[in-house]
mmCIF file of C-alpha atoms in Angstrom:
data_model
loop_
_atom_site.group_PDB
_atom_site.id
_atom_site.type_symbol
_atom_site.label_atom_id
_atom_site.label_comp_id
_atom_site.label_asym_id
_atom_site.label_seq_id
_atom_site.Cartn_x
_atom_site.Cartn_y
_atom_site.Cartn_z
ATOM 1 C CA UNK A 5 202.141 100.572 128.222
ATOM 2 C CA UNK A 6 202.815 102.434 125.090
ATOM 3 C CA UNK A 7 206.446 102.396 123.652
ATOM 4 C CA UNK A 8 207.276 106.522 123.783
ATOM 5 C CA UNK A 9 207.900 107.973 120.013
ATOM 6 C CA UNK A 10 206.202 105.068 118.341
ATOM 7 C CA UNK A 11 203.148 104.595 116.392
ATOM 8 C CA UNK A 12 200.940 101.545 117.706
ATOM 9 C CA UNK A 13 201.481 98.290 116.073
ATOM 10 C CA UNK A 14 198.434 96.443 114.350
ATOM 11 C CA UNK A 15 198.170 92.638 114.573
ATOM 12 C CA UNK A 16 198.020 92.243 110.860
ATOM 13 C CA UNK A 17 201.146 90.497 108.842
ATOM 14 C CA UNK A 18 202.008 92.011 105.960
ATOM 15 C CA UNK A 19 203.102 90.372 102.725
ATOM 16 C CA UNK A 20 206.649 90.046 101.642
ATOM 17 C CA UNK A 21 208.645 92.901 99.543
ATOM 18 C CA UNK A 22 208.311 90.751 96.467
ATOM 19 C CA UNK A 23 204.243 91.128 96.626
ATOM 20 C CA UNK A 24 202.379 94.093 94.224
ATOM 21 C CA UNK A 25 199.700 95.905 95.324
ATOM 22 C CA UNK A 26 196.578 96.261 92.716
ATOM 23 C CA UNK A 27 195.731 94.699 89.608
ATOM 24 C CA UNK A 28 198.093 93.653 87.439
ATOM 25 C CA UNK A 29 196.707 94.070 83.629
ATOM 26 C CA UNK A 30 198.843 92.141 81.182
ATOM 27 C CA UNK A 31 197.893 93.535 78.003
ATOM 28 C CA UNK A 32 198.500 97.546 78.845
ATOM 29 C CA UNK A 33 200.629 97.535 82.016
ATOM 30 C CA UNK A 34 204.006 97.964 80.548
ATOM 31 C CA UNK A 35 205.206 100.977 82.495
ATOM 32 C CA UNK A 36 206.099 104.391 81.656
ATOM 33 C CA UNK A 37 207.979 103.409 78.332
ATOM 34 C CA UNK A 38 204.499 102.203 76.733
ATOM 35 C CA UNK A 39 202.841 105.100 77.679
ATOM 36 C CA UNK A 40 205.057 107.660 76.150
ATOM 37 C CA UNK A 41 206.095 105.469 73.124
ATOM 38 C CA UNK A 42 202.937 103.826 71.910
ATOM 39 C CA UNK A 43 199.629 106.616 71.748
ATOM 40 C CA UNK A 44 196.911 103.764 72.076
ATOM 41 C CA UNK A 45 194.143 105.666 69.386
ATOM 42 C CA UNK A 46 190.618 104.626 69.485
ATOM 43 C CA UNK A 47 189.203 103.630 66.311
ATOM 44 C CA UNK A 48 185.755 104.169 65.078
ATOM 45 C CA UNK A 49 183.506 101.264 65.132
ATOM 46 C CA UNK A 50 180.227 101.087 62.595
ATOM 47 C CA UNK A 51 176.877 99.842 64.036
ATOM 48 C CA UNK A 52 175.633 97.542 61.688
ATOM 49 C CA UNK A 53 171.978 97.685 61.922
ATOM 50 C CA UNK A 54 169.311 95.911 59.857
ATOM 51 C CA UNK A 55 167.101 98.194 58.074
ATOM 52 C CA UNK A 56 163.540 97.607 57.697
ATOM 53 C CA UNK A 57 162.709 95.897 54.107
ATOM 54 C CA UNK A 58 161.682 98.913 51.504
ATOM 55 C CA UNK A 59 158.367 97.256 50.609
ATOM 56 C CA UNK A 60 157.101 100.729 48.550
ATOM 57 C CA UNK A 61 160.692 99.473 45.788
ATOM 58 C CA UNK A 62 159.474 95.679 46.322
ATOM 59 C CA UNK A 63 155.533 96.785 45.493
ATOM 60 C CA UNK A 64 157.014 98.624 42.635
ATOM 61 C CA UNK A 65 159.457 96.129 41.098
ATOM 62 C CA UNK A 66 157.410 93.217 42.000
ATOM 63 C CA UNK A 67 154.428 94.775 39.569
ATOM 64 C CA UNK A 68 157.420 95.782 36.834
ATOM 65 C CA UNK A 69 157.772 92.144 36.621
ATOM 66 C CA UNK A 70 154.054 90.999 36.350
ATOM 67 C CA UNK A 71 153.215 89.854 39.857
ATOM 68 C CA UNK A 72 149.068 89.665 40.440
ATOM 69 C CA UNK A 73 148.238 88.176 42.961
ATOM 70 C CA UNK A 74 149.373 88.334 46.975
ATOM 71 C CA UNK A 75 151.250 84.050 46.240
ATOM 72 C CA UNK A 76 153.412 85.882 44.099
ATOM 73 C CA UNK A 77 154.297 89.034 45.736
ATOM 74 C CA UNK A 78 154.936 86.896 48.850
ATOM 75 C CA UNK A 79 157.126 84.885 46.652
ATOM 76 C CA UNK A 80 158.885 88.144 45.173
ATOM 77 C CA UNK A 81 159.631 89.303 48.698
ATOM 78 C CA UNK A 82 161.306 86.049 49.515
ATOM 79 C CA UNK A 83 163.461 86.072 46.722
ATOM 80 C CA UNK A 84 164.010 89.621 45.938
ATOM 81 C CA UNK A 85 164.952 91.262 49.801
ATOM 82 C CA UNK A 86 165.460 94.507 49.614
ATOM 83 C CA UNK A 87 166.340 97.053 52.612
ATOM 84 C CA UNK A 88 165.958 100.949 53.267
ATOM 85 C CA UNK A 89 168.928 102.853 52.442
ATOM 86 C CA UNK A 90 170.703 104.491 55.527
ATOM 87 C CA UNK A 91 174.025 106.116 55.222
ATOM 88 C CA UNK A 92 177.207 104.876 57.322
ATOM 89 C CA UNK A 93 176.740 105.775 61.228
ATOM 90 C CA UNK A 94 179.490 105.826 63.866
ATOM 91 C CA UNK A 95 179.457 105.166 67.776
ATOM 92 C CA UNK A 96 179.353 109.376 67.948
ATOM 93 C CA UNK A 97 177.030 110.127 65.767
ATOM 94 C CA UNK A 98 175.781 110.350 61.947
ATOM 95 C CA UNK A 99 178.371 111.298 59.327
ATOM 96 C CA UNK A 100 176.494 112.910 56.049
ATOM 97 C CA UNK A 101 177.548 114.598 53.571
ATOM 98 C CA UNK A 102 177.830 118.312 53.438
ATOM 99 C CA UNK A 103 178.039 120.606 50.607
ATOM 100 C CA UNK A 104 181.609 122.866 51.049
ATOM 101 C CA UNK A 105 179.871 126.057 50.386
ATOM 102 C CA UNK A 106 177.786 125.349 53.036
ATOM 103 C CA UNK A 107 177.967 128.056 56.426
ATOM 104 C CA UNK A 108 176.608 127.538 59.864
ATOM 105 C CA UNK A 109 175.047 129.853 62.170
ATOM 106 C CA UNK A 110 172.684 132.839 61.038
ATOM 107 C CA UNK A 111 173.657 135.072 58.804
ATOM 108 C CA UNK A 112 175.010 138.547 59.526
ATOM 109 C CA UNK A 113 172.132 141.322 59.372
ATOM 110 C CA UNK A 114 172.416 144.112 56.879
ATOM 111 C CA UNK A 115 174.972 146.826 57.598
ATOM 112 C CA UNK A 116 172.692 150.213 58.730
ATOM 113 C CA UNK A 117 173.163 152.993 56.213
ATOM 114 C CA UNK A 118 175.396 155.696 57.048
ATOM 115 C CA UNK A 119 173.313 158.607 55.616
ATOM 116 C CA UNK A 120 170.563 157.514 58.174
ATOM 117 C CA UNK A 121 172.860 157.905 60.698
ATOM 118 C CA UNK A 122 174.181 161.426 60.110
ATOM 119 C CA UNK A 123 170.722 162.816 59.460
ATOM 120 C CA UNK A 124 169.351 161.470 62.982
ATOM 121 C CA UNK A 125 166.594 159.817 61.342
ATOM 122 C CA UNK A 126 166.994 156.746 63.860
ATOM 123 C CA UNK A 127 166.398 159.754 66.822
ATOM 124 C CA UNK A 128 163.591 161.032 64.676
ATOM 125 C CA UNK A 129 161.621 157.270 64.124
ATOM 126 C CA UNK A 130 162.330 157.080 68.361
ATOM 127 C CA UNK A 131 160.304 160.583 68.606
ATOM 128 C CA UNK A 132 157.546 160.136 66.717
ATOM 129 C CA UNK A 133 156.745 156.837 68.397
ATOM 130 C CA UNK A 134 157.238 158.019 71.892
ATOM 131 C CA UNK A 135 154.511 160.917 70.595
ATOM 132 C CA UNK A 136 152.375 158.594 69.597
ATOM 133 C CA UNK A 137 152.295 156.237 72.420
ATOM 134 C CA UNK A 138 151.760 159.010 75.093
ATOM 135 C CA UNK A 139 148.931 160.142 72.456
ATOM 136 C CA UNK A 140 147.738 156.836 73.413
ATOM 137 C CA UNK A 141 148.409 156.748 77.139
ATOM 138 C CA UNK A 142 146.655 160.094 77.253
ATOM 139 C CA UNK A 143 143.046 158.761 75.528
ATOM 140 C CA UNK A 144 143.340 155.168 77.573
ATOM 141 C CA UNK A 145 143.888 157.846 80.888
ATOM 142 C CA UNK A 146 140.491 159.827 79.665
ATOM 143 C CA UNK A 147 138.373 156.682 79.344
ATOM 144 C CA UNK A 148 139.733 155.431 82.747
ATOM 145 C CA UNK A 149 138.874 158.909 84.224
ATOM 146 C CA UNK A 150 135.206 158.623 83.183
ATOM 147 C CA UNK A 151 133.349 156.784 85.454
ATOM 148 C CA UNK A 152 129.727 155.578 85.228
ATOM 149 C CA UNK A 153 127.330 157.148 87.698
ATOM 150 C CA UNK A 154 125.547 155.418 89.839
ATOM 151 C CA UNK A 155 123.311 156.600 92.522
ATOM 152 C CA UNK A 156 125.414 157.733 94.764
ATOM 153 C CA UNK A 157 127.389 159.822 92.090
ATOM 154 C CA UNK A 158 123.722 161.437 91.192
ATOM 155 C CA UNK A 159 122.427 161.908 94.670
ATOM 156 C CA UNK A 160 125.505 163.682 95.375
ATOM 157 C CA UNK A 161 125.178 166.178 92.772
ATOM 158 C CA UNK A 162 121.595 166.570 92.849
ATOM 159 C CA UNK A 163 121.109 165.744 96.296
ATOM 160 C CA UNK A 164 117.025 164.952 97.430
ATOM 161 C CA UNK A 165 114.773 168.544 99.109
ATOM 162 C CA UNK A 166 114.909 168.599 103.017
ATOM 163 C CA UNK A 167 112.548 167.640 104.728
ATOM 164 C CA UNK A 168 110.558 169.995 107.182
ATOM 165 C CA UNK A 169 110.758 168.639 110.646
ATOM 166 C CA UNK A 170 107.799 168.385 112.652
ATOM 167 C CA UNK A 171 107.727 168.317 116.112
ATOM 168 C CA UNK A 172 104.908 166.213 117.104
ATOM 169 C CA UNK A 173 103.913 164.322 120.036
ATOM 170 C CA UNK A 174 102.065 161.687 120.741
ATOM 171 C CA UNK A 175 98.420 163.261 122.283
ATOM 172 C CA UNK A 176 99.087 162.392 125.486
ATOM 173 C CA UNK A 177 101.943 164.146 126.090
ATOM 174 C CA UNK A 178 100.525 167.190 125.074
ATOM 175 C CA UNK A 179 98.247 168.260 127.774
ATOM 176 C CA UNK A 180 101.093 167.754 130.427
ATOM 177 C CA UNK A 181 102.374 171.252 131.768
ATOM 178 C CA UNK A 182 106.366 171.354 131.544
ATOM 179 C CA UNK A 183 107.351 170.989 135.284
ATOM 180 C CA UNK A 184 110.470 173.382 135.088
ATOM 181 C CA UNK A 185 110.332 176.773 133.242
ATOM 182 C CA UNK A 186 113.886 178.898 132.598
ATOM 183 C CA UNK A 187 112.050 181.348 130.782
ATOM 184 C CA UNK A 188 111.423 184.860 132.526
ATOM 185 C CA UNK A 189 108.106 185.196 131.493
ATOM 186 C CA UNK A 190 106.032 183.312 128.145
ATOM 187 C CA UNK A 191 106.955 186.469 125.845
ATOM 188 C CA UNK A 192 110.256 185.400 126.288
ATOM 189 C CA UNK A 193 109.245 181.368 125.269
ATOM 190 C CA UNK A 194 107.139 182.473 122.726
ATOM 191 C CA UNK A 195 109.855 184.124 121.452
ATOM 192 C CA UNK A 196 112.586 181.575 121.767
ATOM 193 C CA UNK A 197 110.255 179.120 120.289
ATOM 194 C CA UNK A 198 109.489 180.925 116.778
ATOM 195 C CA UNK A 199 113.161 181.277 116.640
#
């Protein structure tokens, strides 16, 4: 059973008090007194890189001094090796020179005149092209409202003459007497029929 109060045991041996946990680094570990008494500052490390030979200065030079054909430019470019120019360049970036005068960002806009201001001319500007744009709202509204007939538009104002509507009957059905007749007498049919 479990021994009351206690955490389990595991089966693994642990190493003696003298042992150190970790990596031990010999050239920076020195404790707390290195840290605060020695400030460990990177310094800035140059890329050399090897420019691309400048052949446009080599072409020039090479004809300065008389060279004709392509044996003795290939000879000038052996002996005479010259590289692009490229100034220095750091592991954060390129340093150039900049003028002292020079300012960053954009510059400031003009300052807006008082007098403007105090007359409401801004307000005035602001009214004049609110006029002018409902001036144009109201001509884009008129050609929108004027739609293009078609022929439904123009039968419905000038709609086609009724017809007349004749009641004929095939022939056969003509000499057939009616078999029921609601009318008192055929004055009254007659009647009811010009009607």
């Amino acid at each position: 059973q479990h021994e009351v109060g206690k955490p389990l045991r595991n089966c693994y041996s642990l190493p003696g008090l003298d042992f150190t946990y970790g990596m031990y680094v010999h050239k920076r570990d020195g404790g707390v007194a290195e840290a605060i008494g020695h400030w460990d500052a990177a310094k800035p490390r140059y890329i050399k890189k090897i420019m691309p030979r400048d052949f446009l200065t080599m072409n020039r030079k090479a004809v300065g001094a008389g060279c004709t054909t392509a044996r003795e430019f290939g000879l000038y470019y052996k002996f005479m090796d010259i590289r692009c120019k490229e100034e220095e360049r750091y592991l954060t970036g390129w340093v150039s020179k900049i003028p002292a005068d020079m300012t960053f960002g954009r510059p400031a806009r003009p300052s807006t005149p008082i007098y403007d201001i105090i007359q409401h001319r801004y307000k005035e500007m602001w009214m004049e092209r609110q006029r002018a744009r409902t001036k144009v709202q109201k001509i884009e509204k008129k050609k929108l409202d004027q739609v293009r007939g078609n022929r439904t538009t123009y039968l419905r104002t000038h709609p086609p003459p009724v017809k007349e509507e004749s009641f004929w009957h095939p022939a056969h059905f003509e000499k057939v007497e009616p078999h029921l007749s609601t009318f008192p007498d055929p004055e009254a049919r007659e009647k009811a029929l010009s009607a």
